[in-house]
mmCIF file of C-alpha atoms in Angstrom:
data_model
loop_
_atom_site.group_PDB
_atom_site.id
_atom_site.type_symbol
_atom_site.label_atom_id
_atom_site.label_comp_id
_atom_site.label_asym_id
_atom_site.label_seq_id
_atom_site.Cartn_x
_atom_site.Cartn_y
_atom_site.Cartn_z
ATOM 1 C CA MET A 1 -47.822 -4.531 1.270
ATOM 2 C CA GLU A 2 -49.287 -3.629 -2.320
ATOM 3 C CA ARG A 3 -49.538 -6.073 -4.650
ATOM 4 C CA THR A 4 -47.872 -5.519 -7.982
ATOM 5 C CA GLU A 5 -48.416 -8.639 -10.305
ATOM 6 C CA PRO A 6 -51.435 -8.474 -12.839
ATOM 7 C CA ARG A 7 -54.820 -9.238 -11.279
ATOM 8 C CA GLU A 8 -56.388 -12.426 -12.545
ATOM 9 C CA GLU A 9 -59.420 -11.838 -14.927
ATOM 10 C CA THR A 10 -62.746 -12.429 -13.434
ATOM 11 C CA ALA A 11 -65.196 -14.979 -15.320
ATOM 12 C CA GLY A 12 -67.388 -13.298 -17.967
ATOM 13 C CA GLU A 13 -65.034 -10.519 -18.697
ATOM 14 C CA ASP A 14 -64.202 -10.378 -22.114
ATOM 15 C CA GLU A 15 -60.115 -10.193 -22.851
ATOM 16 C CA GLY A 16 -60.641 -7.042 -24.951
ATOM 17 C CA THR A 17 -62.627 -5.193 -22.456
ATOM 18 C CA SER A 18 -60.879 -5.857 -19.227
ATOM 19 C CA SER A 19 -61.111 -3.235 -16.871
ATOM 20 C CA THR A 20 -57.709 -3.676 -15.684
ATOM 21 C CA PRO A 21 -55.535 -3.937 -18.620
ATOM 22 C CA GLU A 22 -51.972 -5.332 -18.167
ATOM 23 C CA GLY A 23 -50.437 -2.024 -18.730
ATOM 24 C CA LYS A 24 -52.245 -0.389 -15.740
ATOM 25 C CA HIS A 25 -51.313 -3.203 -13.383
ATOM 26 C CA ARG A 26 -47.408 -2.624 -14.543
ATOM 27 C CA GLY A 27 -47.474 0.841 -13.719
ATOM 28 C CA PRO A 28 -46.893 0.707 -9.613
ATOM 29 C CA TRP A 29 -44.276 -1.973 -10.687
ATOM 30 C CA VAL A 30 -42.340 0.249 -13.065
ATOM 31 C CA ARG A 31 -42.374 3.376 -10.871
ATOM 32 C CA ARG A 32 -41.306 1.344 -7.827
ATOM 33 C CA THR A 33 -38.595 -0.074 -9.640
ATOM 34 C CA ARG A 34 -37.301 3.480 -10.855
ATOM 35 C CA ARG A 35 -37.623 4.824 -7.383
ATOM 36 C CA VAL A 36 -35.678 1.816 -6.133
ATOM 37 C CA ALA A 37 -32.936 2.415 -8.848
ATOM 38 C CA LEU A 38 -32.866 6.111 -8.401
ATOM 39 C CA ALA A 39 -32.313 5.751 -4.407
ATOM 40 C CA VAL A 40 -29.653 2.941 -4.901
ATOM 41 C CA THR A 41 -27.805 5.351 -7.511
ATOM 42 C CA LEU A 42 -27.990 8.111 -5.171
ATOM 43 C CA LEU A 43 -26.779 5.957 -2.079
ATOM 44 C CA LEU A 44 -23.809 4.833 -4.114
ATOM 45 C CA VAL A 45 -23.031 7.869 -6.297
ATOM 46 C CA VAL A 46 -23.565 10.787 -4.174
ATOM 47 C CA PRO A 47 -21.284 9.639 -1.408
ATOM 48 C CA LEU A 48 -18.659 8.738 -4.007
ATOM 49 C CA LEU A 49 -18.689 12.117 -5.478
ATOM 50 C CA ALA A 50 -18.437 13.637 -2.144
ATOM 51 C CA VAL A 51 -15.336 11.279 -1.328
ATOM 52 C CA GLU A 52 -13.675 12.466 -4.712
ATOM 53 C CA THR A 53 -14.452 16.224 -4.192
ATOM 54 C CA ALA A 54 -12.992 16.105 -0.871
ATOM 55 C CA LEU A 55 -9.812 14.385 -2.174
ATOM 56 C CA ARG A 56 -9.692 17.049 -4.794
ATOM 57 C CA VAL A 57 -9.838 19.731 -2.492
ATOM 58 C CA ASN A 58 -7.182 17.879 -0.444
ATOM 59 C CA TYR A 59 -4.857 18.086 -3.347
ATOM 60 C CA MET A 60 -5.164 22.003 -3.311
ATOM 61 C CA GLY A 61 -2.698 24.530 -2.100
ATOM 62 C CA ASP A 62 0.941 24.334 -1.963
ATOM 63 C CA PRO A 63 3.185 22.347 0.076
ATOM 64 C CA ALA A 64 5.177 24.208 2.946
ATOM 65 C CA ASP A 65 8.766 25.472 1.947
ATOM 66 C CA GLY A 66 11.208 22.618 3.070
ATOM 67 C CA THR A 67 9.163 19.658 2.834
ATOM 68 C CA TYR A 68 11.552 18.049 0.558
ATOM 69 C CA THR A 69 13.960 14.905 0.916
ATOM 70 C CA ARG A 70 15.398 14.579 4.310
ATOM 71 C CA ASP A 71 17.783 11.939 2.719
ATOM 72 C CA ARG A 72 15.839 8.942 4.381
ATOM 73 C CA ASP A 73 14.278 7.216 1.340
ATOM 74 C CA ALA A 74 13.994 3.323 0.657
ATOM 75 C CA MET A 75 13.417 1.412 -2.291
ATOM 76 C CA TRP A 76 12.003 -1.991 -2.993
ATOM 77 C CA LEU A 77 14.266 -4.200 -5.318
ATOM 78 C CA GLY A 78 13.294 -7.395 -7.302
ATOM 79 C CA HIS A 79 14.425 -10.891 -6.637
ATOM 80 C CA ALA A 80 17.155 -10.739 -9.510
ATOM 81 C CA TRP A 81 19.517 -9.054 -7.050
ATOM 82 C CA VAL A 82 20.169 -12.111 -4.877
ATOM 83 C CA ASP A 83 19.541 -15.195 -7.312
ATOM 84 C CA GLY A 84 22.297 -14.630 -9.653
ATOM 85 C CA ARG A 85 20.952 -12.742 -12.349
ATOM 86 C CA LYS A 86 22.651 -9.330 -11.485
ATOM 87 C CA LYS A 87 26.273 -8.881 -11.924
ATOM 88 C CA ASP A 88 28.770 -6.046 -10.766
ATOM 89 C CA ALA A 89 27.989 -4.056 -13.958
ATOM 90 C CA ASP A 90 24.325 -3.783 -12.578
ATOM 91 C CA VAL A 91 25.292 -2.467 -8.962
ATOM 92 C CA THR A 92 27.367 -0.072 -10.686
ATOM 93 C CA ALA A 93 24.521 1.177 -12.739
ATOM 94 C CA LEU A 94 22.173 1.006 -9.700
ATOM 95 C CA ALA A 95 24.904 3.190 -7.735
ATOM 96 C CA ARG A 96 24.833 5.847 -10.642
ATOM 97 C CA ARG A 97 20.928 5.974 -10.596
ATOM 98 C CA LEU A 98 20.735 6.468 -6.666
ATOM 99 C CA GLU A 99 23.476 8.908 -6.768
ATOM 100 C CA ASP A 100 22.381 12.342 -5.303
ATOM 101 C CA THR A 101 18.853 10.727 -4.071
ATOM 102 C CA GLY A 102 17.842 10.388 -0.622
ATOM 103 C CA ILE A 103 17.427 6.581 -0.809
ATOM 104 C CA ARG A 104 19.466 5.029 2.171
ATOM 105 C CA ASP A 105 17.622 1.648 2.469
ATOM 106 C CA LEU A 106 17.102 -1.013 -0.141
ATOM 107 C CA TYR A 107 14.300 -3.520 0.740
ATOM 108 C CA VAL A 108 15.666 -6.529 -1.359
ATOM 109 C CA HIS A 109 13.319 -9.681 -2.079
ATOM 110 C CA SER A 110 14.683 -12.544 -0.779
ATOM 111 C CA GLY A 111 12.039 -14.800 0.049
ATOM 112 C CA PRO A 112 9.338 -15.656 -0.185
ATOM 113 C CA LEU A 113 9.030 -17.279 3.472
ATOM 114 C CA GLU A 114 7.487 -20.689 3.199
ATOM 115 C CA HIS A 115 3.954 -21.054 5.004
ATOM 116 C CA ASP A 116 5.439 -22.561 8.029
ATOM 117 C CA GLY A 117 7.674 -19.318 8.473
ATOM 118 C CA THR A 118 11.120 -21.021 7.245
ATOM 119 C CA LEU A 119 13.173 -19.762 4.611
ATOM 120 C CA PRO A 120 15.280 -21.921 2.366
ATOM 121 C CA GLU A 121 18.957 -20.424 2.039
ATOM 122 C CA SER A 122 18.736 -21.274 -1.715
ATOM 123 C CA ALA A 123 16.232 -18.399 -1.915
ATOM 124 C CA TYR A 124 18.966 -15.836 -1.904
ATOM 125 C CA PRO A 125 22.285 -17.464 -2.793
ATOM 126 C CA ARG A 126 23.853 -14.202 -3.900
ATOM 127 C CA ALA A 127 23.153 -12.121 -0.975
ATOM 128 C CA ARG A 128 26.633 -11.997 0.206
ATOM 129 C CA TRP A 129 27.930 -10.536 -2.958
ATOM 130 C CA LEU A 130 25.245 -7.921 -3.093
ATOM 131 C CA ILE A 131 25.478 -6.689 0.275
ATOM 132 C CA ASP A 132 29.309 -6.430 0.084
ATOM 133 C CA ALA A 133 28.962 -4.595 -3.627
ATOM 134 C CA VAL A 134 26.394 -1.952 -2.436
ATOM 135 C CA HIS A 135 28.445 -1.268 0.736
ATOM 136 C CA ARG A 136 31.341 -0.621 -1.659
ATOM 137 C CA GLU A 137 29.631 1.284 -4.358
ATOM 138 C CA LEU A 138 27.090 2.994 -2.002
ATOM 139 C CA PRO A 139 28.615 3.756 1.308
ATOM 140 C CA GLY A 140 25.806 4.400 4.166
ATOM 141 C CA VAL A 141 23.210 2.729 2.215
ATOM 142 C CA ARG A 142 21.827 -0.306 3.907
ATOM 143 C CA VAL A 143 20.513 -3.734 2.428
ATOM 144 C CA GLN A 144 17.395 -5.113 4.123
ATOM 145 C CA ALA A 145 16.035 -8.657 3.439
ATOM 146 C CA PHE A 146 12.532 -8.296 1.999
ATOM 147 C CA LEU A 147 10.589 -11.333 3.484
ATOM 148 C CA GLY A 148 7.053 -11.744 2.331
ATOM 149 C CA ASP A 149 4.239 -14.280 2.177
ATOM 150 C CA VAL A 150 0.651 -14.847 1.895
ATOM 151 C CA LEU A 151 -1.651 -15.059 4.933
ATOM 152 C CA ALA A 152 -4.280 -17.541 5.188
ATOM 153 C CA THR A 153 -6.696 -14.705 6.384
ATOM 154 C CA GLU A 154 -9.091 -14.812 3.251
ATOM 155 C CA GLY A 155 -8.562 -18.575 1.933
ATOM 156 C CA PRO A 156 -7.252 -21.982 3.086
ATOM 157 C CA ASP A 157 -3.787 -21.695 1.968
ATOM 158 C CA GLY A 158 -1.149 -19.429 3.363
ATOM 159 C CA MET A 159 0.918 -18.629 6.461
ATOM 160 C CA ARG A 160 -1.059 -18.932 9.670
ATOM 161 C CA LEU A 161 0.215 -16.400 12.316
ATOM 162 C CA GLU A 162 -1.860 -18.045 15.072
ATOM 163 C CA ARG A 163 0.330 -20.702 15.345
ATOM 164 C CA ALA A 164 3.162 -20.038 17.534
ATOM 165 C CA ALA A 165 5.612 -22.369 15.833
ATOM 166 C CA THR A 166 4.962 -20.398 12.635
ATOM 167 C CA ARG A 167 5.873 -17.121 14.257
ATOM 168 C CA ALA A 168 8.768 -18.708 15.887
ATOM 169 C CA ALA A 169 10.002 -19.772 12.606
ATOM 170 C CA VAL A 170 9.794 -16.367 11.088
ATOM 171 C CA VAL A 171 11.743 -15.096 13.778
ATOM 172 C CA GLY A 172 14.341 -17.779 13.084
ATOM 173 C CA SER A 173 14.351 -16.698 9.358
ATOM 174 C CA ALA A 174 15.093 -13.243 10.470
ATOM 175 C CA ARG A 175 18.414 -14.476 12.448
ATOM 176 C CA GLN A 176 19.266 -16.544 9.202
ATOM 177 C CA VAL A 177 19.290 -13.522 6.902
ATOM 178 C CA LEU A 178 21.168 -11.291 9.501
ATOM 179 C CA ASP A 179 23.690 -13.927 9.701
ATOM 180 C CA ALA A 180 24.064 -13.660 5.958
ATOM 181 C CA GLY A 181 25.015 -10.237 6.311
ATOM 182 C CA TYR A 182 21.782 -8.513 5.970
ATOM 183 C CA ASP A 183 21.543 -5.001 7.605
ATOM 184 C CA GLY A 184 17.810 -5.789 8.539
ATOM 185 C CA VAL A 185 14.749 -7.382 7.805
ATOM 186 C CA HIS A 186 11.746 -5.974 6.027
ATOM 187 C CA LEU A 187 8.315 -7.669 6.532
ATOM 188 C CA ASP A 188 5.535 -7.709 4.011
ATOM 189 C CA LEU A 189 2.633 -10.333 5.030
ATOM 190 C CA GLU A 190 -0.693 -9.930 3.184
ATOM 191 C CA PRO A 191 -3.398 -9.679 3.244
ATOM 192 C CA LEU A 192 -3.045 -8.651 6.994
ATOM 193 C CA HIS A 193 -6.415 -7.567 8.837
ATOM 194 C CA SER A 194 -6.434 -4.742 11.103
ATOM 195 C CA GLY A 195 -6.171 -5.787 14.889
ATOM 196 C CA ASP A 196 -4.209 -8.703 14.447
ATOM 197 C CA GLY A 197 -2.627 -9.440 17.743
ATOM 198 C CA ASN A 198 -0.698 -12.449 16.398
ATOM 199 C CA TYR A 199 1.193 -9.986 14.197
ATOM 200 C CA LEU A 200 2.007 -7.567 17.002
ATOM 201 C CA SER A 201 3.226 -10.295 19.035
ATOM 202 C CA LEU A 202 5.492 -11.316 16.104
ATOM 203 C CA LEU A 203 6.868 -7.689 15.580
ATOM 204 C CA ASP A 204 7.591 -7.865 19.298
ATOM 205 C CA ASP A 205 9.843 -10.881 19.038
ATOM 206 C CA LEU A 206 11.268 -9.642 15.848
ATOM 207 C CA ARG A 207 12.336 -6.392 17.489
ATOM 208 C CA ALA A 208 14.163 -8.339 20.176
ATOM 209 C CA VAL A 209 16.340 -10.084 17.551
ATOM 210 C CA THR A 210 17.141 -7.061 15.429
ATOM 211 C CA ARG A 211 17.902 -4.720 18.268
ATOM 212 C CA ALA A 212 20.401 -7.332 19.653
ATOM 213 C CA ARG A 213 22.108 -7.477 16.196
ATOM 214 C CA ASP A 214 21.905 -3.500 15.917
ATOM 215 C CA ALA A 215 19.998 -4.210 12.681
ATOM 216 C CA GLN A 216 16.612 -2.330 11.206
ATOM 217 C CA LEU A 217 13.081 -3.893 11.552
ATOM 218 C CA SER A 218 10.915 -2.472 8.649
ATOM 219 C CA VAL A 219 7.600 -3.475 7.404
ATOM 220 C CA ALA A 220 5.292 -2.630 4.671
ATOM 221 C CA ALA A 221 1.919 -1.329 5.869
ATOM 222 C CA HIS A 222 -1.559 -1.384 4.553
ATOM 223 C CA GLN A 223 -3.355 1.844 4.026
ATOM 224 C CA ILE A 224 -5.166 3.563 6.793
ATOM 225 C CA ASP A 225 -9.006 3.930 6.802
ATOM 226 C CA PRO A 226 -9.935 7.065 4.880
ATOM 227 C CA LEU A 227 -13.120 7.127 6.856
ATOM 228 C CA PRO A 228 -13.712 5.888 10.325
ATOM 229 C CA ALA A 229 -13.889 2.099 10.572
ATOM 230 C CA LEU A 230 -14.027 1.660 6.899
ATOM 231 C CA HIS A 231 -11.971 -1.457 7.101
ATOM 232 C CA THR A 232 -14.910 -2.924 9.347
ATOM 233 C CA VAL A 233 -17.493 -2.191 6.710
ATOM 234 C CA ALA A 234 -15.181 -3.205 3.703
ATOM 235 C CA GLY A 235 -14.951 -6.593 5.844
ATOM 236 C CA LEU A 236 -18.669 -7.113 5.699
ATOM 237 C CA VAL A 237 -19.213 -6.647 1.971
ATOM 238 C CA ALA A 238 -15.869 -8.221 0.642
ATOM 239 C CA ASP A 239 -13.378 -10.691 1.465
ATOM 240 C CA HIS A 240 -10.654 -8.356 1.844
ATOM 241 C CA PRO A 241 -11.191 -5.489 4.259
ATOM 242 C CA LYS A 242 -8.044 -3.626 2.782
ATOM 243 C CA TRP A 243 -7.424 -0.977 5.198
ATOM 244 C CA TRP A 244 -5.953 -0.815 8.712
ATOM 245 C CA SER A 245 -7.643 1.260 11.393
ATOM 246 C CA GLN A 246 -5.512 4.321 12.439
ATOM 247 C CA LYS A 247 -5.145 2.769 15.888
ATOM 248 C CA PHE A 248 -3.647 -0.578 14.605
ATOM 249 C CA PHE A 249 -1.184 1.362 12.228
ATOM 250 C CA GLY A 250 0.007 3.304 15.489
ATOM 251 C CA GLN A 251 0.523 -0.061 17.182
ATOM 252 C CA VAL A 252 2.564 -1.469 14.352
ATOM 253 C CA ALA A 253 4.455 1.573 13.926
ATOM 254 C CA ARG A 254 5.528 1.727 17.536
ATOM 255 C CA ARG A 255 7.212 -1.938 17.286
ATOM 256 C CA VAL A 256 9.206 -1.180 14.226
ATOM 257 C CA ASP A 257 12.134 1.092 13.092
ATOM 258 C CA GLN A 258 10.544 1.672 9.737
ATOM 259 C CA ILE A 259 7.145 1.498 8.299
ATOM 260 C CA ALA A 260 6.420 1.830 4.684
ATOM 261 C CA VAL A 261 3.016 2.517 3.828
ATOM 262 C CA MET A 262 1.819 0.856 0.454
ATOM 263 C CA SER A 263 0.022 3.975 -0.880
ATOM 264 C CA TYR A 264 -0.608 2.870 -4.435
ATOM 265 C CA ASP A 265 -3.366 0.592 -5.815
ATOM 266 C CA THR A 266 -6.013 2.825 -4.546
ATOM 267 C CA ALA A 267 -8.697 2.657 -7.299
ATOM 268 C CA ARG A 268 -8.600 6.717 -7.606
ATOM 269 C CA PRO A 269 -9.627 7.652 -10.970
ATOM 270 C CA LEU A 270 -8.004 10.934 -11.316
ATOM 271 C CA GLU A 271 -4.463 12.215 -10.597
ATOM 272 C CA SER A 272 -5.911 14.843 -8.436
ATOM 273 C CA THR A 273 -7.939 12.395 -6.299
ATOM 274 C CA TYR A 274 -5.104 10.274 -6.000
ATOM 275 C CA GLY A 275 -2.688 12.961 -4.753
ATOM 276 C CA GLY A 276 -5.342 14.079 -2.191
ATOM 277 C CA TYR A 277 -5.700 10.528 -1.138
ATOM 278 C CA VAL A 278 -1.848 10.303 -0.566
ATOM 279 C CA ALA A 279 -1.970 13.661 1.288
ATOM 280 C CA GLN A 280 -4.607 12.257 3.739
ATOM 281 C CA GLN A 281 -2.830 8.927 4.085
ATOM 282 C CA THR A 282 0.314 10.951 5.027
ATOM 283 C CA SER A 283 -1.508 13.021 7.574
ATOM 284 C CA LEU A 284 -3.361 9.902 9.243
ATOM 285 C CA ALA A 285 0.127 8.028 9.456
ATOM 286 C CA LEU A 286 2.054 10.911 10.745
ATOM 287 C CA GLU A 287 -0.635 11.452 13.596
ATOM 288 C CA VAL A 288 0.183 7.925 15.003
ATOM 289 C CA THR A 289 3.779 7.479 14.159
ATOM 290 C CA PRO A 290 5.996 8.133 16.817
ATOM 291 C CA PRO A 291 9.067 10.521 16.024
ATOM 292 C CA THR A 292 11.664 7.830 16.910
ATOM 293 C CA THR A 293 9.863 5.649 13.816
ATOM 294 C CA HIS A 294 10.895 6.242 10.458
ATOM 295 C CA LEU A 295 7.806 6.682 8.178
ATOM 296 C CA LEU A 296 7.776 6.296 4.362
ATOM 297 C CA MET A 297 5.030 6.805 1.772
ATOM 298 C CA GLY A 298 5.100 4.350 -1.307
ATOM 299 C CA LEU A 299 5.537 5.785 -4.654
ATOM 300 C CA PRO A 300 4.290 3.582 -7.783
ATOM 301 C CA PHE A 301 7.428 3.244 -9.800
ATOM 302 C CA TYR A 302 5.025 1.044 -12.313
ATOM 303 C CA TYR A 303 2.348 1.289 -14.796
ATOM 304 C CA GLU A 304 -0.833 -0.382 -14.740
ATOM 305 C CA SER A 305 -4.408 0.312 -15.787
ATOM 306 C CA ASN A 306 -7.044 -1.687 -13.971
ATOM 307 C CA PRO A 307 -9.695 -1.190 -11.477
ATOM 308 C CA SER A 308 -7.335 -0.818 -8.457
ATOM 309 C CA HIS A 309 -4.731 1.143 -10.162
ATOM 310 C CA TRP A 310 -5.390 3.549 -12.960
ATOM 311 C CA GLY A 311 -1.987 4.411 -14.387
ATOM 312 C CA HIS A 312 -2.899 7.759 -15.578
ATOM 313 C CA ALA A 313 -3.962 8.711 -12.116
ATOM 314 C CA GLU A 314 -1.664 7.192 -9.869
ATOM 315 C CA THR A 315 1.541 9.043 -10.948
ATOM 316 C CA VAL A 316 4.701 9.544 -9.045
ATOM 317 C CA ALA A 317 4.177 13.453 -9.388
ATOM 318 C CA ALA A 318 0.940 13.096 -7.677
ATOM 319 C CA ALA A 319 2.075 10.661 -4.824
ATOM 320 C CA VAL A 320 5.114 13.226 -3.982
ATOM 321 C CA ARG A 321 3.007 16.192 -4.140
ATOM 322 C CA GLY A 322 0.361 14.464 -1.618
ATOM 323 C CA ALA A 323 3.028 13.310 0.604
ATOM 324 C CA ARG A 324 4.561 16.795 0.685
ATOM 325 C CA LEU A 325 0.948 18.266 1.372
ATOM 326 C CA GLY A 326 0.267 15.986 4.170
ATOM 327 C CA LEU A 327 3.841 16.313 5.879
ATOM 328 C CA SER A 328 3.025 20.164 5.191
ATOM 329 C CA ARG A 329 -0.197 19.982 7.362
ATOM 330 C CA THR A 330 0.711 17.583 9.885
ATOM 331 C CA ASP A 331 4.344 17.589 10.996
ATOM 332 C CA PRO A 332 6.598 19.647 8.552
ATOM 333 C CA ASP A 333 9.780 19.235 10.688
ATOM 334 C CA ARG A 334 9.388 15.684 11.117
ATOM 335 C CA GLU A 335 13.094 14.315 10.253
ATOM 336 C CA LEU A 336 12.349 10.512 10.138
ATOM 337 C CA PHE A 337 10.223 10.856 7.135
ATOM 338 C CA GLY A 338 10.595 9.899 3.340
ATOM 339 C CA VAL A 339 9.321 8.076 0.312
ATOM 340 C CA ALA A 340 9.714 4.663 -0.980
ATOM 341 C CA PRO A 341 9.675 3.938 -4.654
ATOM 342 C CA TYR A 342 8.183 0.393 -5.651
ATOM 343 C CA ILE A 343 9.737 -1.252 -7.500
ATOM 344 C CA ASP A 344 12.971 -1.123 -9.614
ATOM 345 C CA PHE A 345 12.523 -3.422 -12.550
ATOM 346 C CA ALA A 346 9.220 -1.734 -13.358
ATOM 347 C CA ALA A 347 10.542 1.901 -13.028
ATOM 348 C CA THR A 348 10.247 4.115 -15.991
ATOM 349 C CA GLU A 349 12.343 7.430 -16.699
ATOM 350 C CA THR A 350 9.466 9.376 -15.955
ATOM 351 C CA ASN A 351 8.987 7.751 -12.623
ATOM 352 C CA TRP A 352 12.581 8.897 -11.895
ATOM 353 C CA ARG A 353 12.309 12.185 -13.230
ATOM 354 C CA GLU A 354 8.996 13.059 -11.268
ATOM 355 C CA TYR A 355 10.584 11.720 -8.039
ATOM 356 C CA ARG A 356 13.750 13.886 -8.699
ATOM 357 C CA GLU A 357 11.767 17.039 -9.684
ATOM 358 C CA GLY A 358 9.006 16.661 -7.016
ATOM 359 C CA TRP A 359 10.941 15.418 -3.883
ATOM 360 C CA LEU A 360 14.747 15.825 -4.180
ATOM 361 C CA ARG A 361 14.667 19.723 -5.209
ATOM 362 C CA PRO A 362 12.601 22.160 -7.231
ATOM 363 C CA ASP A 363 15.227 22.478 -10.008
ATOM 364 C CA ALA A 364 16.475 18.711 -9.932
ATOM 365 C CA SER A 365 17.058 17.279 -13.446
#
């Protein structure tokens, strides 16, 4: 290997007349540093530009005719609906807001679960009131208990699905909320790594309970690898692998009644690349979701600007158009398909307008 440090001066050589001045010895080091910097830049920037270009291309074209609402949408609601902060007037306002939309399922935050899988009844004291009010004001709309927790997959604290007692407790919590009158159980456990067999086992046990009660089992799902095995690569360089393999997504989808992709917080910098990403995610999900499972694509009904979610790029309009493009290209006649806004308390009038105009009908107001 070539030596790059300056050579020691030899005895008798005058400092001012050295035949190997420092500048000449620094030359190879500078050139090598520049070459390495250029190579690193090319390795990082060129693939990134290629991905962003591909996503922009994926956003081009027009969705197929008829790829609008199937009246099978869902929406995530905050905890205020079951802890006493909401009143009858709020339900009436919600009913007006949802009138003539396709929203038929409400995922109402009713937890979180304790790390051991149990759920204190004090977490949802007004659940019965909400369920009765929704059924009265919004006939045909189901209220599902949105139960989540942090998993101990990337740190010492959180729920441990490898413990059979914990999984059994989660199943017990599901029975508990169904006894309270909920129409289903919506599970959101994060960060959930791809290929987690304990999670699949839990879903099998939960499905047995919900089927026996004629109730829904739904889950919030991570995004699918946009490149093959990307979750594995991401897991090697970061604590959070983020994505699921398409195979694992299909394994989850086959075990539930509804699967809602959290298709936001994508770090995409442009509206066109975000929309192209949602189109890709929609196609990937449709390819492995059986027609008997209801697939939903999440919509960002909130505004943030940070490295994982650029508010100017992750718009409802782009998400809706991306979902329609993916549906058009992959399975335009799919009946069990919808979108799912997240979340009610952060929604803006612009969010609602873009949802109506882009998804409900072309001339929606």
